[in-house]
Coordinates of C-alpha atoms in Angstrom, one line a residue:
M973 CA -8.4 -40.3 -12.4
E974 CA -6.5 -37.3 -13.9
T975 CA -9.7 -35.7 -14.8
D976 CA -10.7 -35.6 -11.1
E977 CA -7.2 -34.3 -10.1
S978 CA -7.1 -31.3 -12.5
P979 CA -10.2 -29.5 -11.1
K980 CA -8.9 -29.9 -7.6
I981 CA -5.6 -28.4 -8.4
D982 CA -7.3 -25.6 -10.4
N983 CA -9.5 -24.9 -7.4
V984 CA -6.5 -24.8 -5.0
I985 CA -4.7 -22.5 -7.4
L986 CA -7.7 -20.2 -7.8
G987 CA -8.0 -20.1 -4.1
E988 CA -4.4 -19.1 -3.7
I989 CA -4.9 -16.3 -6.3
Q990 CA -8.0 -15.2 -4.5
V991 CA -6.1 -14.9 -1.3
L992 CA -3.2 -13.0 -3.1
L993 CA -5.8 -10.6 -4.6
A994 CA -7.3 -10.0 -1.2
E995 CA -3.8 -9.2 0.1
K996 CA -3.3 -7.0 -2.8
R997 CA -6.5 -5.1 -1.9
T998 CA -5.2 -4.7 1.7
A999 CA -1.9 -3.4 0.4
L1000 CA -3.7 -0.9 -1.8
S1001 CA -5.8 0.4 1.2
S1002 CA -2.5 0.6 3.1
L1003 CA -1.1 2.7 0.2
R1004 CA -4.2 5.0 0.3
T1005 CA -3.8 5.5 4.0
G1006 CA -0.1 6.2 3.7
I1007 CA -0.8 8.9 1.0
A1008 CA -3.4 10.5 3.2
I1009 CA -1.1 10.5 6.2
F1010 CA 1.7 11.9 4.0
A1011 CA -0.6 14.7 2.7
L1012 CA -1.8 15.8 6.1
P1013 CA 1.4 17.5 7.3
L1014 CA 1.8 19.2 3.9
S1015 CA -1.6 20.7 4.1
V1016 CA -1.1 21.8 7.7
L1017 CA 2.3 23.5 6.8
S1018 CA 0.7 25.2 3.8
V1019 CA -2.0 26.7 6.1
L1020 CA 0.7 27.8 8.5
I1021 CA 2.7 29.5 5.8
A1022 CA -0.4 31.1 4.3
T1023 CA -1.4 32.6 7.7
S1024 CA 2.2 33.4 8.8
R1025 CA 1.7 37.2 8.4
F1026 CA -0.9 37.1 11.3
Y1027 CA 1.5 35.9 14.0
S1028 CA 5.1 36.3 15.2
F1029 CA 7.4 33.3 15.0
G1030 CA 8.9 34.2 18.4
K1031 CA 5.6 34.1 20.2
V1032 CA 4.3 30.9 18.7
M1033 CA 7.6 28.9 18.6
P1034 CA 6.6 26.8 21.7
L1035 CA 3.6 25.6 19.7
L1036 CA 5.3 25.2 16.3
V1037 CA 8.1 23.0 17.5
P1038 CA 5.9 20.2 18.7
L1039 CA 3.6 20.6 15.7
L1040 CA 6.6 20.4 13.3
L1041 CA 7.9 17.3 15.2
L1042 CA 4.5 15.7 14.9
N1043 CA 4.4 16.5 11.1
L1044 CA 7.8 15.0 10.7
G1045 CA 6.6 11.8 12.4
L1046 CA 3.5 11.7 10.2
V1047 CA 5.7 12.2 7.1
V1048 CA 8.0 9.3 8.2
L1049 CA 5.0 7.1 9.0
G1050 CA 3.3 7.9 5.6
S1051 CA 6.5 7.3 3.7
W1052 CA 6.9 4.0 5.5
L1053 CA 3.4 2.9 4.7
I1054 CA 3.8 3.9 1.0
Y1055 CA 7.1 2.0 0.7
R1056 CA 5.8 -1.1 2.5
S1057 CA 2.6 -1.3 0.5
T1058 CA 4.3 -0.8 -2.9
R1059 CA 6.9 -3.5 -2.0
H1060 CA 4.0 -5.9 -1.1
L1061 CA 2.1 -5.0 -4.2
H1062 CA 5.1 -6.0 -6.4
R1063 CA 5.5 -9.2 -4.5
Y1064 CA 1.8 -10.1 -5.0
D1065 CA 1.9 -9.3 -8.7
H1066 CA 5.0 -11.3 -9.1
R1067 CA 3.5 -14.4 -7.3
I1068 CA 0.2 -14.2 -9.4
K1069 CA 2.3 -13.9 -12.6
E1070 CA 4.3 -17.0 -11.6
L1071 CA 1.1 -19.0 -10.9
T1072 CA -0.5 -17.9 -14.2
Q1073 CA 2.6 -18.9 -16.1
K1074 CA 2.9 -22.2 -14.4
Y1075 CA -0.8 -23.1 -14.8
R1076 CA -1.9 -21.9 -18.2
S1077 CA -5.5 -23.1 -17.7
I1078 CA -6.0 -20.5 -15.1
A1079 CA -4.4 -17.6 -16.9
D1080 CA -7.6 -16.8 -18.9
F1081 CA -9.5 -16.3 -15.6
V1082 CA -7.0 -14.1 -14.0
E1083 CA -6.1 -11.7 -16.8

């Protein structure tokens, strides 16, 4: 009876690890998105600085203020996504490590 019980437990644990790895993949894509959102305002600002000799700040200030506010919002959003996804990545890694330490028979498949 124990021989039938062990494969069922192993399958359940492997299923849980697969779900955790899928969640980890989702967190990595969220991290990638956060980095891209964070980099967008930096590239826009570098273009504005590079072309600043072609315009007067006084004339374009009504356009620059909303753009800078939008860039600030994007930086905040990108930072939040990066923070949230790294926190989730650490949580998933910790849970997978707990499962592999608890069930040594599965550790060979995960690592």
